[in-house]
mmCIF file of C-alpha atoms and ligand atoms in Angstrom:
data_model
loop_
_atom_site.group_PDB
_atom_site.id
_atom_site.type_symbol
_atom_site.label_atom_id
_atom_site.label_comp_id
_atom_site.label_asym_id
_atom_site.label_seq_id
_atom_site.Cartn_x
_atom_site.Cartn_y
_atom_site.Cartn_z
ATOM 1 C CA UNK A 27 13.298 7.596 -12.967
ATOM 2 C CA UNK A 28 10.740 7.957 -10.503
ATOM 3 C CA UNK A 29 11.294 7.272 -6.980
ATOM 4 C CA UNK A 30 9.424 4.759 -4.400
ATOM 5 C CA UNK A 31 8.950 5.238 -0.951
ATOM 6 C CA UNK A 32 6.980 2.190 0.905
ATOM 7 C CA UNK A 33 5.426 2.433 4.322
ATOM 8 C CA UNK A 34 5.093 -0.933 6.138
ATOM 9 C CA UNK A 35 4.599 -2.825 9.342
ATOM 10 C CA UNK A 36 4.725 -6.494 8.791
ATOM 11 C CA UNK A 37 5.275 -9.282 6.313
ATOM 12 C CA UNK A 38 6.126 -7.062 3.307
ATOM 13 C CA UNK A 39 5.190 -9.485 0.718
ATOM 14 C CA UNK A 40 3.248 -6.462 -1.132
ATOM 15 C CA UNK A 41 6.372 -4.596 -0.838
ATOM 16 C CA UNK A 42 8.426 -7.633 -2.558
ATOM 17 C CA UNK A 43 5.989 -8.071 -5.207
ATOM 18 C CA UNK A 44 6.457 -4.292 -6.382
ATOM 19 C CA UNK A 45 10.439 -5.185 -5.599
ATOM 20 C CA UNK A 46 10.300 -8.367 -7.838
ATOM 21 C CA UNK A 47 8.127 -6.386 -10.341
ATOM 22 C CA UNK A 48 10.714 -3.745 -10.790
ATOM 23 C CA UNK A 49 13.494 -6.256 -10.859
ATOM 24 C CA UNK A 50 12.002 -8.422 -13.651
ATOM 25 C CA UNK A 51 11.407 -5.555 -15.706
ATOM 26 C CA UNK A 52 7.582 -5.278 -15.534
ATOM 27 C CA UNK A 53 7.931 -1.811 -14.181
ATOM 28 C CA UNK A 54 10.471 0.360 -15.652
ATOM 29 C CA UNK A 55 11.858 4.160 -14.663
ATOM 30 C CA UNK A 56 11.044 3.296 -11.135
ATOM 31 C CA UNK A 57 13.556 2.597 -8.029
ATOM 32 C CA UNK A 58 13.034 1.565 -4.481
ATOM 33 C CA UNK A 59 14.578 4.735 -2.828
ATOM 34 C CA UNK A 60 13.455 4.068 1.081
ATOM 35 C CA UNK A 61 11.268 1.835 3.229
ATOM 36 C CA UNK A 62 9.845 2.963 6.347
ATOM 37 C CA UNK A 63 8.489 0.613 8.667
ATOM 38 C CA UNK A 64 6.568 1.748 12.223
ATOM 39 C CA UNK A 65 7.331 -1.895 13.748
ATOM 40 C CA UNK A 66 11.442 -2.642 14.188
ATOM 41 C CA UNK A 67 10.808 -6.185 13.590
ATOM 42 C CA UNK A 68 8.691 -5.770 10.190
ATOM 43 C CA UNK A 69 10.184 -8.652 8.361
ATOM 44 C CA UNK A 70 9.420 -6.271 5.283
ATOM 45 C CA UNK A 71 12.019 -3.771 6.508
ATOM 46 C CA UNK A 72 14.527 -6.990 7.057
ATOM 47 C CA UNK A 73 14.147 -7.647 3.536
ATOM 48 C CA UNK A 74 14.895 -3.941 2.674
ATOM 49 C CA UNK A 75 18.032 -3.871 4.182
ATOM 50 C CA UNK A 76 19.140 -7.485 3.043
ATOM 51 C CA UNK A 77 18.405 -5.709 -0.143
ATOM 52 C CA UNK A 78 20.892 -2.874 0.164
ATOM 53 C CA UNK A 79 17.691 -0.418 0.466
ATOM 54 C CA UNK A 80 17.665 2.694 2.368
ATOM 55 C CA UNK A 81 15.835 0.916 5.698
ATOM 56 C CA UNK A 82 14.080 3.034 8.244
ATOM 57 C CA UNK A 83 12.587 1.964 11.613
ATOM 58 C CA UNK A 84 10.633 5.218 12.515
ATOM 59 C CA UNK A 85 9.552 4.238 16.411
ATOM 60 C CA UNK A 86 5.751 5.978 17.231
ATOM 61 C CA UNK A 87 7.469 5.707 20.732
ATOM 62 C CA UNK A 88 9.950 8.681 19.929
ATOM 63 C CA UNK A 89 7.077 10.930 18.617
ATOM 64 C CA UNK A 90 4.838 12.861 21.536
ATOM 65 C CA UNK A 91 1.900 13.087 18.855
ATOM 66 C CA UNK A 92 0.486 11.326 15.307
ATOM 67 C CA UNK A 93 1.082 14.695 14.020
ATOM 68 C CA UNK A 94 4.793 15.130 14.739
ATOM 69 C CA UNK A 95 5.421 11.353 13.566
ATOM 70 C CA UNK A 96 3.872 12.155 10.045
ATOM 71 C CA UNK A 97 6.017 15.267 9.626
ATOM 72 C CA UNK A 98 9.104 13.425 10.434
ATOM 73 C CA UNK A 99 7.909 10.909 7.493
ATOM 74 C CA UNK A 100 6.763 13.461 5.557
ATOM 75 C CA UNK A 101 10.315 15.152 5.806
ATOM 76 C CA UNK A 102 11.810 11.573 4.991
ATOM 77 C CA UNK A 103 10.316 11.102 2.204
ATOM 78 C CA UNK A 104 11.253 14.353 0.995
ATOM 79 C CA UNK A 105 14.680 13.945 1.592
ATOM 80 C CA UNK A 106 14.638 11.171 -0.706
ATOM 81 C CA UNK A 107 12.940 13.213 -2.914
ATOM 82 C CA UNK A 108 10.091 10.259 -3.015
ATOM 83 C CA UNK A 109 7.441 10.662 -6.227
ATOM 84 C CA UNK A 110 4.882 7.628 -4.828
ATOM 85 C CA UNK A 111 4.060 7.033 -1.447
ATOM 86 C CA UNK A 112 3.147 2.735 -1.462
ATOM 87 C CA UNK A 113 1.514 1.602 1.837
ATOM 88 C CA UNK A 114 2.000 -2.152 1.806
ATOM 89 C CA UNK A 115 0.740 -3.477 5.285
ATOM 90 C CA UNK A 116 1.058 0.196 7.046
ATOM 91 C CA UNK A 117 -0.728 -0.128 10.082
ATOM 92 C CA UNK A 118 -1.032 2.830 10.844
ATOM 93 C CA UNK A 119 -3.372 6.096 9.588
ATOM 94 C CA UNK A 120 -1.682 8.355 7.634
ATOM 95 C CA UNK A 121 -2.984 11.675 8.511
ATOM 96 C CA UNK A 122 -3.604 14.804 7.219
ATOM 97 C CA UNK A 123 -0.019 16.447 7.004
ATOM 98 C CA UNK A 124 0.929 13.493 4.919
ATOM 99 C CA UNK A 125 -2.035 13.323 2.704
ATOM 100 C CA UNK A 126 -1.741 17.141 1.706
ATOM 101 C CA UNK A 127 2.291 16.702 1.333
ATOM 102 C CA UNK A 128 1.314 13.779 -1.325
ATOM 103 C CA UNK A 129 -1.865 14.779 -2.867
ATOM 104 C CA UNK A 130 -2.845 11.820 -5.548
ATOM 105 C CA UNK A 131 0.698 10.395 -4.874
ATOM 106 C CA UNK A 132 0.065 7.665 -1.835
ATOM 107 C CA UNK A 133 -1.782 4.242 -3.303
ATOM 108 C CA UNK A 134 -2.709 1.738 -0.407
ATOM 109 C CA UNK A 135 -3.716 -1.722 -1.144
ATOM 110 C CA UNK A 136 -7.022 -3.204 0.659
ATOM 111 C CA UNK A 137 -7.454 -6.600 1.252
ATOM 112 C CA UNK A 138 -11.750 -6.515 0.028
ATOM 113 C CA UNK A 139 -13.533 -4.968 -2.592
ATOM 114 C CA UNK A 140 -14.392 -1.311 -1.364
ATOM 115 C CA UNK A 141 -16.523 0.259 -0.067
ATOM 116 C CA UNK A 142 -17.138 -2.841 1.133
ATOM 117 C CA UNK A 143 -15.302 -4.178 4.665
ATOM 118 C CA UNK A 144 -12.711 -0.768 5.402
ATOM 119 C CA UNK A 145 -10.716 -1.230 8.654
ATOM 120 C CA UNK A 146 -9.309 -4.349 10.035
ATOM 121 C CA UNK A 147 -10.236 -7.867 9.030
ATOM 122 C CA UNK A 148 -11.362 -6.969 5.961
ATOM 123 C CA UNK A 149 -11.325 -10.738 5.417
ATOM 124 C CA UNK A 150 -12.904 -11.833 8.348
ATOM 125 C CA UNK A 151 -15.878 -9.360 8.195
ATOM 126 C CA UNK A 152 -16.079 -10.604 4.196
ATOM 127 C CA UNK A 153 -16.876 -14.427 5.464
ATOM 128 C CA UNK A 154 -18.902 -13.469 8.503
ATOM 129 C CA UNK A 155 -21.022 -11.303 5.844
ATOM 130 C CA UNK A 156 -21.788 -14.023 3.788
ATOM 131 C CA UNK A 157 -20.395 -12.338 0.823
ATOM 132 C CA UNK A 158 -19.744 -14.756 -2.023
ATOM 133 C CA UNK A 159 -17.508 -12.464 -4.074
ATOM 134 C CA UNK A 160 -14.936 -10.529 -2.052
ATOM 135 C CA UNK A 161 -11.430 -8.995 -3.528
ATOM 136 C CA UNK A 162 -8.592 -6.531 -3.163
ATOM 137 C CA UNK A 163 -8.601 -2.809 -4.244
ATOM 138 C CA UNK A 164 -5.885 -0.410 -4.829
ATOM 139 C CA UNK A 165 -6.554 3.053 -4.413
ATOM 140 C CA UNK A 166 -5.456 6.770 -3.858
ATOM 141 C CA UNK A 167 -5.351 7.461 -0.390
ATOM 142 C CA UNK A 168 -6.915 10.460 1.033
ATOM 143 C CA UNK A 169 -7.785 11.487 4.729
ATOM 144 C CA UNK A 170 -10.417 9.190 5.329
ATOM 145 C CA UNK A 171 -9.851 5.038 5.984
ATOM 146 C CA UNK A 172 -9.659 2.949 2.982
ATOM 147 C CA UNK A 173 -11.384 5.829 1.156
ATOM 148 C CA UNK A 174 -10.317 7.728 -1.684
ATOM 149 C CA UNK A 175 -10.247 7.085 -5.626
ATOM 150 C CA UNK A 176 -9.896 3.496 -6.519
ATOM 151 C CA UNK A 177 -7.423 2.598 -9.430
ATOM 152 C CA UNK A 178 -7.768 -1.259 -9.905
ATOM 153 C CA UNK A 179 -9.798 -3.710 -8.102
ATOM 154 C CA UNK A 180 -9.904 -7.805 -8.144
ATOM 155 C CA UNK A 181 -12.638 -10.003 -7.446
ATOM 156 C CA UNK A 182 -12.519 -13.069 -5.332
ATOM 157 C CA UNK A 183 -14.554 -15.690 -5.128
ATOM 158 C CA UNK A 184 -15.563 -16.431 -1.721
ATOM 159 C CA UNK A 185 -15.369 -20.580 -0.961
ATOM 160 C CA UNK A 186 -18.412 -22.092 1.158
ATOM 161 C CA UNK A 187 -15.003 -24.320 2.909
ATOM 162 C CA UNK A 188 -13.354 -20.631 3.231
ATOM 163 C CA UNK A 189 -11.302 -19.791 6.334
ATOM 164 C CA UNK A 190 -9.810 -16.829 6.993
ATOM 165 C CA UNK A 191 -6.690 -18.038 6.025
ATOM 166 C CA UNK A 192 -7.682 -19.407 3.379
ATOM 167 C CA UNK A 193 -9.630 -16.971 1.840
ATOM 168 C CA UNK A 194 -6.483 -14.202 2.550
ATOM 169 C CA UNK A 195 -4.127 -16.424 1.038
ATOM 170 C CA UNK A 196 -5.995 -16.397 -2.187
ATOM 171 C CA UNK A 197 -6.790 -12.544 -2.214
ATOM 172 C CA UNK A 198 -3.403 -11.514 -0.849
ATOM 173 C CA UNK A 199 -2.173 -13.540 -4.789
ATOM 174 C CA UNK A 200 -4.258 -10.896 -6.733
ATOM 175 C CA UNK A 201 -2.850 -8.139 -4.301
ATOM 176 C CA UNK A 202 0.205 -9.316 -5.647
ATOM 177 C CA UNK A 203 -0.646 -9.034 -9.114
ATOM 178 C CA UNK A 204 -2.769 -5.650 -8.631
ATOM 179 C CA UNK A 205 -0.465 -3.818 -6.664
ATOM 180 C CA UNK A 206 2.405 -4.218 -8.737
ATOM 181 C CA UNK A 207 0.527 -3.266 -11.839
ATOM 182 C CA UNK A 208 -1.195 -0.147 -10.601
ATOM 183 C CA UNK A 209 2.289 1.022 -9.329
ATOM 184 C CA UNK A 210 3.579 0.450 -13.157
ATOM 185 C CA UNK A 211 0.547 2.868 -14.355
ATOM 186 C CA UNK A 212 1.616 5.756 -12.160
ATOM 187 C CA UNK A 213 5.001 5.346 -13.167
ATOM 188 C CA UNK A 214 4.082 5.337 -16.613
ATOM 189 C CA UNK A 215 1.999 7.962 -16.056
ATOM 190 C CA UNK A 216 -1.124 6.791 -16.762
ATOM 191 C CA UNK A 217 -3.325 7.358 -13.946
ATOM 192 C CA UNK A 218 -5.337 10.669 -14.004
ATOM 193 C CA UNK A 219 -7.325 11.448 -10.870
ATOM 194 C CA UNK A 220 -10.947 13.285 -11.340
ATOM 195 C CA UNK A 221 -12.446 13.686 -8.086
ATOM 196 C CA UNK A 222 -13.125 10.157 -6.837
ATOM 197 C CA UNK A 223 -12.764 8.859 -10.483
ATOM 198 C CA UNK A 224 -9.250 7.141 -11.633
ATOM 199 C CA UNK A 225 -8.745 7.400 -15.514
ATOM 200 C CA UNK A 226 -6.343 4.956 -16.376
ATOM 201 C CA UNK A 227 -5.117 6.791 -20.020
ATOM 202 C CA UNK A 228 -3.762 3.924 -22.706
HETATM 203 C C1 GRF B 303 -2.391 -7.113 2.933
HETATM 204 O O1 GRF B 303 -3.475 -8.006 3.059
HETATM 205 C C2 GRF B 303 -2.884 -5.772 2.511
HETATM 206 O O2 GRF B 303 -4.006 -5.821 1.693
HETATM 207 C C3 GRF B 303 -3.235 -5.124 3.818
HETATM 208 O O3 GRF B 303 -2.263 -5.568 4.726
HETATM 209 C C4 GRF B 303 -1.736 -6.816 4.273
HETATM 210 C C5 GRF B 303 -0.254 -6.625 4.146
HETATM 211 O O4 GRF B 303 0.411 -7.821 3.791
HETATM 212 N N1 GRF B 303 -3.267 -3.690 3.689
HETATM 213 P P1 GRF B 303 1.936 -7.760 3.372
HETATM 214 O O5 GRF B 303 2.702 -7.122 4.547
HETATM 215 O O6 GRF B 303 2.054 -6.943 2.132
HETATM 216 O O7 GRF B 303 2.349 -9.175 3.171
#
């Protein structure tokens, strides 16, 4: 059985569709074992505890540095004796003491098709770009932004009508389907990491 930890600040619905996935059976040998959320009113981490989950508000504010707030999570998350690190929505960068605790174990999910549009808005800078394809990536997270190896990726078509709402809405459905899926590969053991190269073994 191999144990989830998610990181999150907001909405969650990444977080549910990994939830829902492991409910329905799609990924098996996997639990939920805590959510951690930076913001107290993450609706993600309301759903958590509606959920009976182990639900943590971690507060930056009780932290003097970025570096003693990682180690507490880092400590966390090895208390629950956590085998995949999911960021769903963490708004936040995950430093170095947390990358190195987790090497090749922390997937993030970006809302464009990188290396295209890191950081914020990765929707909005997609449609001010002009791009007509955009999409969602999962990948390994290392100690640079929105960097490390990519495991699965989506393309989206970009529609001239697009707003950014619009266009989110209908990337954040293949994030749903992505996410979920890459998260059932690690489980299953299938993802082998060679330098910035994801082998996904059948
Ligand atoms: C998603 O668009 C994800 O790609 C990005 O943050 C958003 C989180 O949404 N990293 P949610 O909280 O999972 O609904």
């Amino acid at each position: 059985m191999k144990k989830l930890g998610i990181l999150l600040s907001g909405r969650g619905s990444n977080f549910r569709a990994i939830f829902d996935a492991i409910q329905s059976g799609f990924i098996k040998n996997a639990k939920i074992e805590v959510v951690i959320s930076n913001k107290a009113d993450a609706q993600g981490l309301k759903f958590a505890k509606d959920n009976k989950l182990n639900a943590i508000f971690l507060n930056p504010k009780d932290f003097f540095s970025r570096s003693e707030y990682d180690r507490k999570l880092v400590e966390i998350l090895k208390n629950y004796s956590v085998d995949l690190v999911c960021l769903a929505g963490f708004m936040r960068i995950v430093g170095e003491e947390v990358v190195n605790a987790f090497e090749n174990k922390i997937l993030n999910i970006h809302p464009s098709l990188l290396p295209s549009f890191p950081g914020l808005n990765a929707q909005r800078q997609a449609l001010e770009y002009g791009v007509k394809i955009t999409g969602c990536t999962v990948h390994f997270v290392d100690t640079k932004v929105d960097h490390g190896p990519i495991v699965l990726q989506a393309a989206v078509e970009v529609k001239e009508d697009d707003t950014v709402e619009t266009l989110s809405n209908r990337i954040l459905s293949y994030e749903h389907k992505i996410y979920p899926y890459a998260v059932k590969l690690f489980v299953e053991g299938k993802l082998r990491v060679l330098g910035r190269k994801v082998q996904i073994l059948h």
